[in-house]
Amino acid sequence: QVQLVESGGGLVQPGGSLRLSCAASGSIFSISTMGWYRQAPGKQRELVAAITSGRSTNYADSVKGRFTISRDNAKNTVYLQMNRLKAEDTAVYYCNAGVVASGVVGIGDYWGQGTQVTVSS
């Protein structure tokens, strides 16, 4: 079994910063791309940032220059550093990863439970 657990969400003032973490655990053989998605009330889930096993990155235009995605392969963990936060960043943030589980043929798509980020004064 494979699990993804997010942490680091909370309440922050506009212009502030938060750092999200997502740790993968279980019977993991390898992890390919890891990413962060977010979903605000009444809106579709959208990609925020993604990072490959080779550490190539992609960012949504709305967060480019403010957010930084990184990963620690030894810890099977991906991070999202969020700076200069805006009210429109308020959403539930979800971790996503492509994982090859030990003893299993093929790659699976896994999601974390989500962590709330609220930007408000």
PDB file of N, CA and C in Angstrom, residues 38-73:
ATOM      1  N   ARG A  38      -4.672  22.370  -6.311  1.00  0.00           N
ATOM      2  CA  ARG A  38      -5.514  23.049  -5.335  1.00  0.00           C
ATOM      3  C   ARG A  38      -6.937  23.158  -5.861  1.00  0.00           C
ATOM      4  N   GLN A  39      -7.870  23.261  -4.932  1.00  0.00           N
ATOM      5  CA  GLN A  39      -9.266  23.392  -5.275  1.00  0.00           C
ATOM      6  C   GLN A  39      -9.941  24.355  -4.310  1.00  0.00           C
ATOM      7  N   ALA A  40     -10.459  25.444  -4.860  1.00  0.00           N
ATOM      8  CA  ALA A  40     -11.218  26.414  -4.091  1.00  0.00           C
ATOM      9  C   ALA A  40     -12.703  26.091  -4.207  1.00  0.00           C
ATOM     10  N   PRO A  41     -13.524  26.531  -3.242  1.00  0.00           N
ATOM     11  CA  PRO A  41     -14.961  26.263  -3.307  1.00  0.00           C
ATOM     12  C   PRO A  41     -15.579  26.739  -4.609  1.00  0.00           C
ATOM     13  N   GLY A  42     -16.343  25.872  -5.254  1.00  0.00           N
ATOM     14  CA  GLY A  42     -17.012  26.214  -6.492  1.00  0.00           C
ATOM     15  C   GLY A  42     -16.135  26.207  -7.722  1.00  0.00           C
ATOM     16  N   LYS A  43     -14.885  25.793  -7.584  1.00  0.00           N
ATOM     17  CA  LYS A  43     -13.959  25.782  -8.714  1.00  0.00           C
ATOM     18  C   LYS A  43     -13.406  24.378  -8.949  1.00  0.00           C
ATOM     19  N   GLN A  44     -12.890  24.160 -10.145  1.00  0.00           N
ATOM     20  CA  GLN A  44     -12.268  22.887 -10.485  1.00  0.00           C
ATOM     21  C   GLN A  44     -10.874  22.781  -9.862  1.00  0.00           C
ATOM     22  N   ARG A  45     -10.454  21.557  -9.627  1.00  0.00           N
ATOM     23  CA  ARG A  45      -9.102  21.331  -9.149  1.00  0.00           C
ATOM     24  C   ARG A  45      -8.112  21.697 -10.245  1.00  0.00           C
ATOM     25  N   GLU A  46      -7.056  22.411  -9.881  1.00  0.00           N
ATOM     26  CA  GLU A  46      -6.082  22.866 -10.856  1.00  0.00           C
ATOM     27  C   GLU A  46      -4.665  22.546 -10.415  1.00  0.00           C
ATOM     28  N   LEU A  47      -3.809  22.335 -11.391  1.00  0.00           N
ATOM     29  CA  LEU A  47      -2.399  22.094 -11.117  1.00  0.00           C
ATOM     30  C   LEU A  47      -1.742  23.384 -10.669  1.00  0.00           C
ATOM     31  N   VAL A  48      -0.994  23.303  -9.575  1.00  0.00           N
ATOM     32  CA  VAL A  48      -0.229  24.433  -9.067  1.00  0.00           C
ATOM     33  C   VAL A  48       1.226  24.324  -9.492  1.00  0.00           C
ATOM     34  N   ALA A  49       1.830  23.175  -9.227  1.00  0.00           N
ATOM     35  CA  ALA A  49       3.233  22.956  -9.559  1.00  0.00           C
ATOM     36  C   ALA A  49       3.514  21.470  -9.627  1.00  0.00           C
ATOM     37  N   ALA A  50       4.501  21.088 -10.431  1.00  0.00           N
ATOM     38  CA  ALA A  50       4.896  19.693 -10.549  1.00  0.00           C
ATOM     39  C   ALA A  50       6.402  19.606 -10.695  1.00  0.00           C
ATOM     40  N   ILE A  51       6.962  18.478 -10.261  1.00  0.00           N
ATOM     41  CA  ILE A  51       8.394  18.264 -10.363  1.00  0.00           C
ATOM     42  C   ILE A  51       8.655  16.809 -10.714  1.00  0.00           C
ATOM     43  N   THR A  52       9.503  16.579 -11.708  1.00  0.00           N
ATOM     44  CA  THR A  52       9.817  15.231 -12.146  1.00  0.00           C
ATOM     45  C   THR A  52      10.914  14.627 -11.281  1.00  0.00           C
ATOM     46  N   SER A  53      11.193  13.347 -11.519  1.00  0.00           N
ATOM     47  CA  SER A  53      12.278  12.688 -10.799  1.00  0.00           C
ATOM     48  C   SER A  53      13.622  13.318 -11.120  1.00  0.00           C
ATOM     49  N   GLY A  54      13.737  13.928 -12.298  1.00  0.00           N
ATOM     50  CA  GLY A  54      14.939  14.641 -12.683  1.00  0.00           C
ATOM     51  C   GLY A  54      14.944  16.091 -12.256  1.00  0.00           C
ATOM     52  N   ARG A  55      13.928  16.493 -11.497  1.00  0.00           N
ATOM     53  CA  ARG A  55      13.794  17.828 -10.916  1.00  0.00           C
ATOM     54  C   ARG A  55      13.509  18.918 -11.943  1.00  0.00           C
ATOM     55  N   SER A  56      12.898  18.535 -13.052  1.00  0.00           N
ATOM     56  CA  SER A  56      12.321  19.510 -13.966  1.00  0.00           C
ATOM     57  C   SER A  56      10.989  19.977 -13.384  1.00  0.00           C
ATOM     58  N   THR A  57      10.688  21.272 -13.468  1.00  0.00           N
ATOM     59  CA  THR A  57       9.508  21.827 -12.806  1.00  0.00           C
ATOM     60  C   THR A  57       8.571  22.531 -13.769  1.00  0.00           C
ATOM     61  N   ASN A  58       7.290  22.552 -13.400  1.00  0.00           N
ATOM     62  CA  ASN A  58       6.260  23.321 -14.083  1.00  0.00           C
ATOM     63  C   ASN A  58       5.432  24.057 -13.045  1.00  0.00           C
ATOM     64  N   TYR A  59       5.010  25.282 -13.380  1.00  0.00           N
ATOM     65  CA  TYR A  59       4.203  26.086 -12.481  1.00  0.00           C
ATOM     66  C   TYR A  59       3.019  26.685 -13.216  1.00  0.00           C
ATOM     67  N   ALA A  60       1.905  26.805 -12.511  1.00  0.00           N
ATOM     68  CA  ALA A  60       0.793  27.575 -13.036  1.00  0.00           C
ATOM     69  C   ALA A  60       1.203  29.038 -13.139  1.00  0.00           C
ATOM     70  N   ASP A  61       0.698  29.731 -14.157  1.00  0.00           N
ATOM     71  CA  ASP A  61       1.052  31.133 -14.340  1.00  0.00           C
ATOM     72  C   ASP A  61       0.707  31.981 -13.115  1.00  0.00           C
ATOM     73  N   SER A  62      -0.352  31.628 -12.425  1.00  0.00           N
ATOM     74  CA  SER A  62      -0.816  32.409 -11.296  1.00  0.00           C
ATOM     75  C   SER A  62       0.130  32.366 -10.097  1.00  0.00           C
ATOM     76  N   VAL A  63       1.013  31.367 -10.042  1.00  0.00           N
ATOM     77  CA  VAL A  63       1.917  31.231  -8.902  1.00  0.00           C
ATOM     78  C   VAL A  63       3.377  31.375  -9.283  1.00  0.00           C
ATOM     79  N   LYS A  64       3.665  31.462 -10.555  1.00  0.00           N
ATOM     80  CA  LYS A  64       5.046  31.542 -11.014  1.00  0.00           C
ATOM     81  C   LYS A  64       5.738  32.766 -10.426  1.00  0.00           C
ATOM     82  N   GLY A  65       6.920  32.548  -9.875  1.00  0.00           N
ATOM     83  CA  GLY A  65       7.673  33.611  -9.241  1.00  0.00           C
ATOM     84  C   GLY A  65       7.394  33.757  -7.763  1.00  0.00           C
ATOM     85  N   ARG A  66       6.312  33.140  -7.281  1.00  0.00           N
ATOM     86  CA  ARG A  66       5.967  33.213  -5.867  1.00  0.00           C
ATOM     87  C   ARG A  66       6.123  31.874  -5.155  1.00  0.00           C
ATOM     88  N   PHE A  67       5.825  30.776  -5.861  1.00  0.00           N
ATOM     89  CA  PHE A  67       5.885  29.439  -5.279  1.00  0.00           C
ATOM     90  C   PHE A  67       7.097  28.685  -5.816  1.00  0.00           C
ATOM     91  N   THR A  68       7.644  27.806  -4.995  1.00  0.00           N
ATOM     92  CA  THR A  68       8.753  26.954  -5.400  1.00  0.00           C
ATOM     93  C   THR A  68       8.484  25.516  -4.964  1.00  0.00           C
ATOM     94  N   ILE A  69       8.540  24.588  -5.913  1.00  0.00           N
ATOM     95  CA  ILE A  69       8.376  23.180  -5.598  1.00  0.00           C
ATOM     96  C   ILE A  69       9.749  22.519  -5.541  1.00  0.00           C
ATOM     97  N   SER A  70       9.923  21.598  -4.606  1.00  0.00           N
ATOM     98  CA  SER A  70      11.177  20.868  -4.470  1.00  0.00           C
ATOM     99  C   SER A  70      10.884  19.476  -3.927  1.00  0.00           C
ATOM    100  N   ARG A  71      11.879  18.602  -3.954  1.00  0.00           N
ATOM    101  CA  ARG A  71      11.677  17.251  -3.438  1.00  0.00           C
ATOM    102  C   ARG A  71      12.952  16.718  -2.815  1.00  0.00           C
ATOM    103  N   ASP A  72      12.766  15.829  -1.863  1.00  0.00           N
ATOM    104  CA  ASP A  72      13.851  15.123  -1.211  1.00  0.00           C
ATOM    105  C   ASP A  72      13.613  13.638  -1.485  1.00  0.00           C
ATOM    106  N   ASN A  73      14.337  13.090  -2.439  1.00  0.00           N
ATOM    107  CA  ASN A  73      14.104  11.710  -2.851  1.00  0.00           C
ATOM    108  C   ASN A  73      14.432  10.702  -1.750  1.00  0.00           C
TER     109      ASN A  73
END
